[in-house]
Tab-separated table of C-alpha atoms and ligand atoms in Angstrom:
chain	number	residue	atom	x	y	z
A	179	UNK	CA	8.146	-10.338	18.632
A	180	UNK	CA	5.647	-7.793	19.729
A	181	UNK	CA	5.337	-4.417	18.102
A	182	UNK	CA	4.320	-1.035	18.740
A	183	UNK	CA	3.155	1.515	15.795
A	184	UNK	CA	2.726	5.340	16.867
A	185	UNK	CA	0.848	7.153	14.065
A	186	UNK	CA	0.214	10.916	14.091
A	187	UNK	CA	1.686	11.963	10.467
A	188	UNK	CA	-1.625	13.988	9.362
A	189	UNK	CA	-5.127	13.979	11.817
A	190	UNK	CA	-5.242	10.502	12.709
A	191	UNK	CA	-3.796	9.080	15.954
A	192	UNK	CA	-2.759	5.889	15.479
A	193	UNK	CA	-1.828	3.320	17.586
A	194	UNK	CA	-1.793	-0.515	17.177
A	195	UNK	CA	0.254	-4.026	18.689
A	196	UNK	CA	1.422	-6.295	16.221
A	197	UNK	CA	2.689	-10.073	16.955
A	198	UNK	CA	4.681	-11.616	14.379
A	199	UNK	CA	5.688	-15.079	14.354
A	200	UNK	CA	7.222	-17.904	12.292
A	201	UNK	CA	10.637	-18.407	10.995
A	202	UNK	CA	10.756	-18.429	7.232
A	203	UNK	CA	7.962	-16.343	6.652
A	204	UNK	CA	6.924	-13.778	9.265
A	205	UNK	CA	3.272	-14.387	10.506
A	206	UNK	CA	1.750	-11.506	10.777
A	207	UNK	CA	-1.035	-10.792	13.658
A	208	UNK	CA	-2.928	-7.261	14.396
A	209	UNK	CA	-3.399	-7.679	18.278
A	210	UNK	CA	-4.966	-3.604	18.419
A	211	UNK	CA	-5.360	-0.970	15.773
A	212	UNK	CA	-6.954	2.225	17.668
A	213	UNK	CA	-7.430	5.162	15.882
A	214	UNK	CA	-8.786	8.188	17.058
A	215	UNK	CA	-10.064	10.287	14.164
A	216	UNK	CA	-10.253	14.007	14.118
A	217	UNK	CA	-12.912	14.307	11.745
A	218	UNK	CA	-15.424	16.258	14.082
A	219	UNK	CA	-12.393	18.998	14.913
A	220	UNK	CA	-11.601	19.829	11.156
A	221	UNK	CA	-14.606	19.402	9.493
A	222	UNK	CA	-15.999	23.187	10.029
A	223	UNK	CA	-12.973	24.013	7.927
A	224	UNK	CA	-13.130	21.373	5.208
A	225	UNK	CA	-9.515	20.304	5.691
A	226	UNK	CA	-6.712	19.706	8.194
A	227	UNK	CA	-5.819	22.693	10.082
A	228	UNK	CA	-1.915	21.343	11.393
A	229	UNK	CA	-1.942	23.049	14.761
A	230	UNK	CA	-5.487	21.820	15.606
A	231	UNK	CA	-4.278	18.562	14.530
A	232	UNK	CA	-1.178	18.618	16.992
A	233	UNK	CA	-3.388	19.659	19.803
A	234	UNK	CA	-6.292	16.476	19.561
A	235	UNK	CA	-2.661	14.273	19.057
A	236	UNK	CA	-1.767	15.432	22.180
A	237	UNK	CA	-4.793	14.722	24.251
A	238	UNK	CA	-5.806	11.415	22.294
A	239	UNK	CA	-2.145	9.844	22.548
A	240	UNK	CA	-2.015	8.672	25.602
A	241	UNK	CA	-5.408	7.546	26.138
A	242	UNK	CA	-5.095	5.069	22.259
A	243	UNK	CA	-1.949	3.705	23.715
A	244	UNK	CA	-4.266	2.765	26.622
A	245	UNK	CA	-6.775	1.559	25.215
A	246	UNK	CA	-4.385	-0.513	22.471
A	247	UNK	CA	-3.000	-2.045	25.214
A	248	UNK	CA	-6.149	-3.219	26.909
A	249	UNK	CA	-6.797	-4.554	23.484
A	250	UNK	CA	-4.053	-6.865	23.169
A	251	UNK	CA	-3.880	-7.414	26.476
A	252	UNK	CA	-0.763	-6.439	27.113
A	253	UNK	CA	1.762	-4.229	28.809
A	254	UNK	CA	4.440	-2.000	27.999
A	255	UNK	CA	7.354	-3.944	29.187
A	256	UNK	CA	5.988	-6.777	26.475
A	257	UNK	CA	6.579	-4.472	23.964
A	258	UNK	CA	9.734	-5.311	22.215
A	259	UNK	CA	10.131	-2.693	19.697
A	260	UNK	CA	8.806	0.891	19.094
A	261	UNK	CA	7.927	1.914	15.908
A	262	UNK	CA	7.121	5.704	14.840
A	263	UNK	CA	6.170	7.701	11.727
A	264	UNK	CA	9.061	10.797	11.088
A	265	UNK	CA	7.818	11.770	8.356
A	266	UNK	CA	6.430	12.765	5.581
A	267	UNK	CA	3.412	14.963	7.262
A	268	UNK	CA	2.533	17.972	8.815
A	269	UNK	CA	5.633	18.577	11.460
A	270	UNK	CA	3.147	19.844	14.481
A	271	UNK	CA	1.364	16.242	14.165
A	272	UNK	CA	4.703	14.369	13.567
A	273	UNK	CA	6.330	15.687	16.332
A	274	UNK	CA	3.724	14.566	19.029
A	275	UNK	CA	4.344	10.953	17.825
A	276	UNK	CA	8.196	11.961	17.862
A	277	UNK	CA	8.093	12.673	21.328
A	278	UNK	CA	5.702	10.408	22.804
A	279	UNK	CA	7.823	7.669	21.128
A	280	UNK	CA	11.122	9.296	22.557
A	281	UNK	CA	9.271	9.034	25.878
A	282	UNK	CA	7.947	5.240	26.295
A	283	UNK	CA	11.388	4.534	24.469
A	284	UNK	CA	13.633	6.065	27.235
A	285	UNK	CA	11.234	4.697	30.480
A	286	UNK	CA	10.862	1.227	29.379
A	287	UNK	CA	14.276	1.083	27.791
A	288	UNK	CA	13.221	0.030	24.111
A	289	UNK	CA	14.733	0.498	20.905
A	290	UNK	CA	13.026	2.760	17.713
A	291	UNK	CA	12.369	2.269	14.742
A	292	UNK	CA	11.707	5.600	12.460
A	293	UNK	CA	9.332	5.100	9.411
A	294	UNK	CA	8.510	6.254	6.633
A	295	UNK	CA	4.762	6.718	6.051
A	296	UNK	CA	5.153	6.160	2.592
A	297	UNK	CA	6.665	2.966	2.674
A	298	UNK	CA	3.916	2.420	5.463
A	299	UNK	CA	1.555	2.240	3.430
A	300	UNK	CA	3.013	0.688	0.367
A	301	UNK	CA	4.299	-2.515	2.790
A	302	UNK	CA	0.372	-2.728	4.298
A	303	UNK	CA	-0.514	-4.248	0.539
A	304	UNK	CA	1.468	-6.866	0.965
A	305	UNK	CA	0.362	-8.828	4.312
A	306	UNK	CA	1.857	-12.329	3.510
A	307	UNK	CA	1.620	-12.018	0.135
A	308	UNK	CA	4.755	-13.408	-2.327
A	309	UNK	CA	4.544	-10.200	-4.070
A	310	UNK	CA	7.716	-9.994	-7.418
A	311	UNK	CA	9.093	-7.325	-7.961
A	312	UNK	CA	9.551	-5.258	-9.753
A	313	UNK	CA	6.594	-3.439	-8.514
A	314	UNK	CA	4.737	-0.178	-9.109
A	315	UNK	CA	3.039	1.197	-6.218
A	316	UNK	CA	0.554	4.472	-6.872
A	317	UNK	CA	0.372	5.866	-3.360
A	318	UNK	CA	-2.677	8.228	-3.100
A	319	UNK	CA	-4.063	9.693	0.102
A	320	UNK	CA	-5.079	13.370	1.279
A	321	UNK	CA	-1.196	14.460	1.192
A	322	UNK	CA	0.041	12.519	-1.459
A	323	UNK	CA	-0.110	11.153	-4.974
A	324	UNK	CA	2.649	9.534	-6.132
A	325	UNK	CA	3.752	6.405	-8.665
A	326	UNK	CA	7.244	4.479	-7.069
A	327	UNK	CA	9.149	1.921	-8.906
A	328	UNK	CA	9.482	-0.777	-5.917
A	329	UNK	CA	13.194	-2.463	-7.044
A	330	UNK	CA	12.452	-5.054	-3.757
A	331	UNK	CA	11.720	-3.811	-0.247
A	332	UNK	CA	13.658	-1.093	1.077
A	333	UNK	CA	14.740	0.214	-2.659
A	334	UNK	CA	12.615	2.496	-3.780
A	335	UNK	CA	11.961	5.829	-6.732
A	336	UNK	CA	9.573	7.744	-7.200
A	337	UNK	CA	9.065	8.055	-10.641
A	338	UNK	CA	6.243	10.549	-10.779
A	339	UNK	CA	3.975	12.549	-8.384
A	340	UNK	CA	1.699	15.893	-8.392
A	341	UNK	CA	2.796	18.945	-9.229
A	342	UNK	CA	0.151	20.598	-6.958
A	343	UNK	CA	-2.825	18.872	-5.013
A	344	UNK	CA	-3.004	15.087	-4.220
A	345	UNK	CA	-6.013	13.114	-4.994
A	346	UNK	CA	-7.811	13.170	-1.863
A	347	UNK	CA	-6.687	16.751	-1.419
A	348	UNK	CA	-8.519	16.850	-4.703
A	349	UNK	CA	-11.998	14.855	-3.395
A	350	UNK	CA	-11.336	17.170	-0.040
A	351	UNK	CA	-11.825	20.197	-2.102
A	352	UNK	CA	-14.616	18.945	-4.455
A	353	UNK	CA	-16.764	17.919	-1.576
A	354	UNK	CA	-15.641	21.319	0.199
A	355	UNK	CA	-17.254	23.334	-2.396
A	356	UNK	CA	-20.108	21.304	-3.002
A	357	UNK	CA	-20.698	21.555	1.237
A	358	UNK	CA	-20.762	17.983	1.624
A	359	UNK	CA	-18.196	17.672	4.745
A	360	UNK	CA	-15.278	16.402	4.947
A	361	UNK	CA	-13.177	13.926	4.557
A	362	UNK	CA	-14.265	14.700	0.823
A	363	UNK	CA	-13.431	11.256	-0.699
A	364	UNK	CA	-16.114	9.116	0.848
A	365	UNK	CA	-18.722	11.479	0.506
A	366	UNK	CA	-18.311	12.111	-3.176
A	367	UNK	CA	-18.263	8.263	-3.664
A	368	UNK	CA	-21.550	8.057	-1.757
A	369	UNK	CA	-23.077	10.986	-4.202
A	370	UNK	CA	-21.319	9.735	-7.213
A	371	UNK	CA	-22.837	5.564	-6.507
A	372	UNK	CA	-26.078	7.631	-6.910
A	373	UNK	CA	-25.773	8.637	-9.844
A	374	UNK	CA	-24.794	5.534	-11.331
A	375	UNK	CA	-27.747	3.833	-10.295
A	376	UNK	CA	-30.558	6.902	-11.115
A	377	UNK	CA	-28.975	8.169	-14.343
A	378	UNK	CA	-27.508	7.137	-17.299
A	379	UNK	CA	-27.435	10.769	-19.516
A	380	UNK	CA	-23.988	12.585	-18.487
A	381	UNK	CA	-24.160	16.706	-19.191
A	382	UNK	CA	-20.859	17.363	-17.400
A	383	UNK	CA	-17.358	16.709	-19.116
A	384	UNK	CA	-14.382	17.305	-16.880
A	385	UNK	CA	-10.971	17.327	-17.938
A	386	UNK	CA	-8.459	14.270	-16.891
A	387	UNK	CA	-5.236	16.626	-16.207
A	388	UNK	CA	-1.896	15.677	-17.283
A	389	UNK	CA	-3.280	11.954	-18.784
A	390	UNK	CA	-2.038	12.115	-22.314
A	391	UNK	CA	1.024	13.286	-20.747
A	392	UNK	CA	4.080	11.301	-21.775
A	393	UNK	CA	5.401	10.982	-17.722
A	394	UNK	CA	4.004	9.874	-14.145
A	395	UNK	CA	3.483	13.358	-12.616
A	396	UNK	CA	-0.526	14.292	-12.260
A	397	UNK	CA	-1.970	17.502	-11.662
A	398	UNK	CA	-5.077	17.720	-10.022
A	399	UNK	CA	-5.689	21.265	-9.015
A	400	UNK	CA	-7.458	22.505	-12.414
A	401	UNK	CA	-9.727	19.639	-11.756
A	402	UNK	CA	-11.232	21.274	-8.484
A	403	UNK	CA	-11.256	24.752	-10.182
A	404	UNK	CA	-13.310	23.449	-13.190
A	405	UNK	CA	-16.036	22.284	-10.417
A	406	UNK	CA	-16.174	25.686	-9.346
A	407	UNK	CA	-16.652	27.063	-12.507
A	408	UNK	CA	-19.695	24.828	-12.760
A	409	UNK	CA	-20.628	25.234	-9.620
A	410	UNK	CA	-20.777	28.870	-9.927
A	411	UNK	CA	-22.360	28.532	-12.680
A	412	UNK	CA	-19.466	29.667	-15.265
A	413	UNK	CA	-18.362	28.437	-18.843
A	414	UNK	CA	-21.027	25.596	-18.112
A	415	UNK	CA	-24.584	27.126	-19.847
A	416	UNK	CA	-26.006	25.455	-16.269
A	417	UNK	CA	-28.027	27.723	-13.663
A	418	UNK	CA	-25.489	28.237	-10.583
A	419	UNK	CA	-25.829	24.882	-8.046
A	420	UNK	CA	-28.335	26.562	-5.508
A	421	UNK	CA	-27.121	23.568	-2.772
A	422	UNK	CA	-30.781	22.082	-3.681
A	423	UNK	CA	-29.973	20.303	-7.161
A	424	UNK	CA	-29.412	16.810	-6.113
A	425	UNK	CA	-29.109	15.069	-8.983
A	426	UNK	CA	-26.639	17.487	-10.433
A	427	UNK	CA	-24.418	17.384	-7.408
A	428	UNK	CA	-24.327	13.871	-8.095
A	429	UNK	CA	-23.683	13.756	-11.662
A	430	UNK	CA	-20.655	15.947	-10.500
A	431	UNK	CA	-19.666	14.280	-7.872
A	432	UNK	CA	-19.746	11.281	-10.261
A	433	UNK	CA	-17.630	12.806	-13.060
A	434	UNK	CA	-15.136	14.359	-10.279
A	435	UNK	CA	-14.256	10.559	-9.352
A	436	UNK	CA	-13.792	9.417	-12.605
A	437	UNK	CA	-11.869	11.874	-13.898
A	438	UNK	CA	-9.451	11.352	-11.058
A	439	UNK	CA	-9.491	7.763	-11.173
A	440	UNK	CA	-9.050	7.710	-15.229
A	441	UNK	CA	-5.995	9.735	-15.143
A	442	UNK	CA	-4.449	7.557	-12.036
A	443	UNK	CA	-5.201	4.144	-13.708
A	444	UNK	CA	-3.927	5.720	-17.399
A	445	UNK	CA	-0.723	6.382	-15.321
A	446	UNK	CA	-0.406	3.529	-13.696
A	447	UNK	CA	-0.915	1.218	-16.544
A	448	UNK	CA	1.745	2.986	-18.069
A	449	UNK	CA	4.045	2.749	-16.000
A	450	UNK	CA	3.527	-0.653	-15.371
A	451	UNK	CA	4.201	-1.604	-19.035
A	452	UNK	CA	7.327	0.742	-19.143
A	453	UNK	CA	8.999	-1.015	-16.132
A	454	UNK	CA	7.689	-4.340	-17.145
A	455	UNK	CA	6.383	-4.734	-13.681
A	456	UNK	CA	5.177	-7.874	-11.688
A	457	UNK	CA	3.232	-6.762	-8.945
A	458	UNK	CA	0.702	-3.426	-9.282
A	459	UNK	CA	0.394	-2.170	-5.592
A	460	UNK	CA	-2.544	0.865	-4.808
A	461	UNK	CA	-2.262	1.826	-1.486
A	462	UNK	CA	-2.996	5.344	0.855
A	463	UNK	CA	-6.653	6.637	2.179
A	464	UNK	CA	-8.296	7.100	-1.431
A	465	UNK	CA	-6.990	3.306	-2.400
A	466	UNK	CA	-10.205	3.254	0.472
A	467	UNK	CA	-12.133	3.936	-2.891
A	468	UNK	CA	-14.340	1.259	-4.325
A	469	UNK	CA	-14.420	2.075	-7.984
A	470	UNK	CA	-10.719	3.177	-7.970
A	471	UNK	CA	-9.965	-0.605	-6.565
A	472	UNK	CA	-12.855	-1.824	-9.094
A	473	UNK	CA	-11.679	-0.244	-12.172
A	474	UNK	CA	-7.523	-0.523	-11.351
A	475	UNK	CA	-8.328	-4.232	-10.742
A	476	UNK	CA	-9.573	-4.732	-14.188
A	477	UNK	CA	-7.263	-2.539	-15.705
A	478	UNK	CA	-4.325	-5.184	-13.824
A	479	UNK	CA	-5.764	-8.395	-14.852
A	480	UNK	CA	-5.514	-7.119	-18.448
A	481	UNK	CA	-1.686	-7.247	-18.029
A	482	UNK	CA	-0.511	-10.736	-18.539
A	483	UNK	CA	0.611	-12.232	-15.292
A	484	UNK	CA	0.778	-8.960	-13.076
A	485	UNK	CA	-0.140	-9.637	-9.335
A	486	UNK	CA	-2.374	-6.602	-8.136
A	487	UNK	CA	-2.603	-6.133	-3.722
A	488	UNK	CA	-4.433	-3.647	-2.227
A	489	UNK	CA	-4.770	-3.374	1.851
A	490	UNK	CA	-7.799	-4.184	3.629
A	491	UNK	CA	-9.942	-0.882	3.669
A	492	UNK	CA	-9.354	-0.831	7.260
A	493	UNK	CA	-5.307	-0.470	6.650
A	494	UNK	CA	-5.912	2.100	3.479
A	495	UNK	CA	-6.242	5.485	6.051
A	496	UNK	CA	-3.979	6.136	8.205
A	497	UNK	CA	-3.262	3.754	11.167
A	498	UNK	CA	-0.740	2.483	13.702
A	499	UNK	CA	-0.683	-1.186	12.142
A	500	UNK	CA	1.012	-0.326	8.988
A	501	UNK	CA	3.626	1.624	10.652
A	502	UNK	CA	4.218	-1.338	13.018
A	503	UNK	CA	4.403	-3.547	9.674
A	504	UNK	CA	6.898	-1.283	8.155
A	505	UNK	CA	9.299	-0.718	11.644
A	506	UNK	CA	9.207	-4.602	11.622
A	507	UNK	CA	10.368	-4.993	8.375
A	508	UNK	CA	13.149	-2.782	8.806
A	509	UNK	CA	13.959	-4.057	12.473
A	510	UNK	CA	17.721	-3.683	11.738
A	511	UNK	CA	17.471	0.556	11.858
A	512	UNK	CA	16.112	-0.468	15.568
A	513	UNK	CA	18.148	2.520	18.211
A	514	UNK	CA	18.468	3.537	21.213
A	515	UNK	CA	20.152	6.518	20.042
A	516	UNK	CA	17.140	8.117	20.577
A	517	UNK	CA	18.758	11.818	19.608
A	518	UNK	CA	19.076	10.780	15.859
A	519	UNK	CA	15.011	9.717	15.839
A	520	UNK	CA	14.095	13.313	14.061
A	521	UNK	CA	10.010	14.184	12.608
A	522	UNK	CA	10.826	15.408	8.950
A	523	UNK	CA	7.941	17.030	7.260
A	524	UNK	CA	9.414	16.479	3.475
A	525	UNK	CA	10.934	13.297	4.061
A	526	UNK	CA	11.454	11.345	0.766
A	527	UNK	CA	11.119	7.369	-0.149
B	900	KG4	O1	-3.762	8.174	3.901
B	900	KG4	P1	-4.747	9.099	4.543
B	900	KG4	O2	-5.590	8.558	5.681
B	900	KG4	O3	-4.030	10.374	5.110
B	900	KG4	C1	-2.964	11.001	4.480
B	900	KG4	O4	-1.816	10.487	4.609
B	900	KG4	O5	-3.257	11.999	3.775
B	900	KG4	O6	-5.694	9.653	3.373
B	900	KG4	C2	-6.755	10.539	3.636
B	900	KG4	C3	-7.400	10.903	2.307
B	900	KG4	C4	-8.443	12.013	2.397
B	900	KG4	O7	-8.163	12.986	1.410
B	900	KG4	C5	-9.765	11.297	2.091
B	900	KG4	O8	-10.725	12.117	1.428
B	900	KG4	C6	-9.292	10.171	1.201
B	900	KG4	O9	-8.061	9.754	1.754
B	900	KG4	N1	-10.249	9.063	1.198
B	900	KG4	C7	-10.954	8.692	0.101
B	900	KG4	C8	-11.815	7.642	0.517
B	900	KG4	N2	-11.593	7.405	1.845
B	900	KG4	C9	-10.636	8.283	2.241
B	900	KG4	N3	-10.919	9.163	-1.158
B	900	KG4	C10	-11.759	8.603	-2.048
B	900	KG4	N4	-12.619	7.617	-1.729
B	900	KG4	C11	-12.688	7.117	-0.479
B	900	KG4	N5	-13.553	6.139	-0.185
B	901	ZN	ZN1	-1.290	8.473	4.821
């Protein structure tokens, strides 16, 4: 069976050909995986602005779907089944996936499958492993942070999530205000592996929100405010940041990241042992992070017999693949009815 995977949730188009084979266990094969990334267009602004976003999904849609196709070497009437993100995202971007989904659906007669980018990304952990369940996936990208209870596949609860900015939201910011560029979360990880190697005297102390906390909700919004104190020189007893400070803009940049990655692993392990489950599943564009996967790996194999998956970095931000995965799995929602496909911003898991 060959799959399509239309991505535009956010301010990556994605779009990518799956084959999947064998009986018993499906074999899973990425034929393309283009995405076009929108970095250059939002990074003046130091996030995503949504109608900017809509407008590069537009012009790079047609030309990934292309090129995805070249890439597998393949045409659309191979395709068997469609497979599109509705939701949760920003609805300008959504909808231009919506659409351009609707569109190859009804002129080469295919059926759709609407999915959940959530679930996306939880399902591109698992790539042929035999995860058990019950599993606890912490989802964290640049719109998200959330911990769901995974009962088996398709039965899901989210049993905590931010009250205010997601993780990477949280790195966005950071890096935002310490002019580094954006996307925030890899340059902070670049500044903060600095540190780690140069220094080993810490003067900066940030708080871990919410992580003595009896419950799975984070906060992560004081966090970035606390930088800015420090950065404008506030409450801290430091000289303001005058841009040309290096090694304190590392040092921060260091303590930023592990403040956010203590309170997620705290959480985590938490809820791990309070659901007594299996399989520990980190997944979403800041699972992309190297200590995060370091230090919640170690933090697993203390658990006795827990399985821990992560994707391959190249499946952690955003991309047509796992949405091709995820319409796959749930093949059986395939329609023609292509009326009832809707984009929903606030969808839920
Ligand atoms: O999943 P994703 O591609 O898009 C959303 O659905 O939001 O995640 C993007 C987020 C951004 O906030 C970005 O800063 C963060 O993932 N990110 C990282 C890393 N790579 C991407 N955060 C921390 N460390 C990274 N290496
Ligand atoms: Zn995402």
């Amino acid at each position: 069976m060959i799959v399509l995977g239309i991505e535009t949730s956010c301010d990556d188009t994605g779009i990518a050909i799956i084959r999947v084979s064998g009986k018993k266990r499906p074999i899973i094969e990425i034929l393309s995986n283009v995405v076009s990334s929108q970095i250059k267009t939002h990074a003046p602004f130091g996030g995503v602005v949504p109608n900017l976003a809509a407008r590069e999904h537009l012009k790079n849609i047609e030309p990934c779907l292309k090129t995805a196709l070249k890439e597998a070497d393949l045409k659309m009437k191979d395709i068997d089944l469609i497979t599109v993100t509705i939701g949760p995202g920003l609805i300008p971007s959504l909808l231009i996936g919506v659409n351009f989904a609707k569109a190859l659906a009804y002129r080469y007669k295919k059926p759709i499958i609407p999915v959940n980018h959530i679930e996306a990304h939880i399902v591109s952990a698992f790539s042929g492993e035999n995860s058990k369940f019950p599993a606890i996936a912490l989802v964290v990208s640049g719109g998200h942070t959330q911990l769901v209870l995974v009962k088996k596949l398709g039965s899901y609860k989210i049993i905590g999530e931010t009250r205010d900015d997601a993780a990477g939201e949280c790195f966005d910011k950071v890096a935002k205000l310490l002019n580094l560029g954006y996307p925030g979360g890899p340059k902070i990880s670049e500044q903060a592996a600095k540190f780690e190697i140069q220094n080993s005297k810490f003067r900066i102390q940030l708080p871990r929100p919410m992580i003595t906390h009896k419950n799975y909700d984070f906060s992560f919004s004081g966090l970035k405010t606390a930088v800015l104190y420090l950065v404008q020189g506030q409450n801290s007893g430091m000289p303001a940041l005058d841009g040309k400070n290096q090694e304190f803009i590392q040092e921060l940049c260091y303590e930023t990241q592990q403040a956010i990655i203590d309170v997620l692993v705290s959480k985590t392990v938490n809820a791990v042992k309070k659901y007594r489950a299996k399989t520990i599943i980190l997944a979403g564009g800041v699972a992309a992070n190297k200590e995060l996967r370091k230090q919640l790996a170690a933090a697993a194999k203390k658990i006795p017999h827990s399985l821990f998956l992560i994707p391959d970095f190249k499946l952690c931000t955003d991309n047509g693949a796992m949405i091709a995965i995820d319409g796959y799995l749930n093949r059986k929602s395939a329609s023609k009815n292509y009326n009832k496909i809707k984009a929903d911003a606030n969808l839920r898991i």
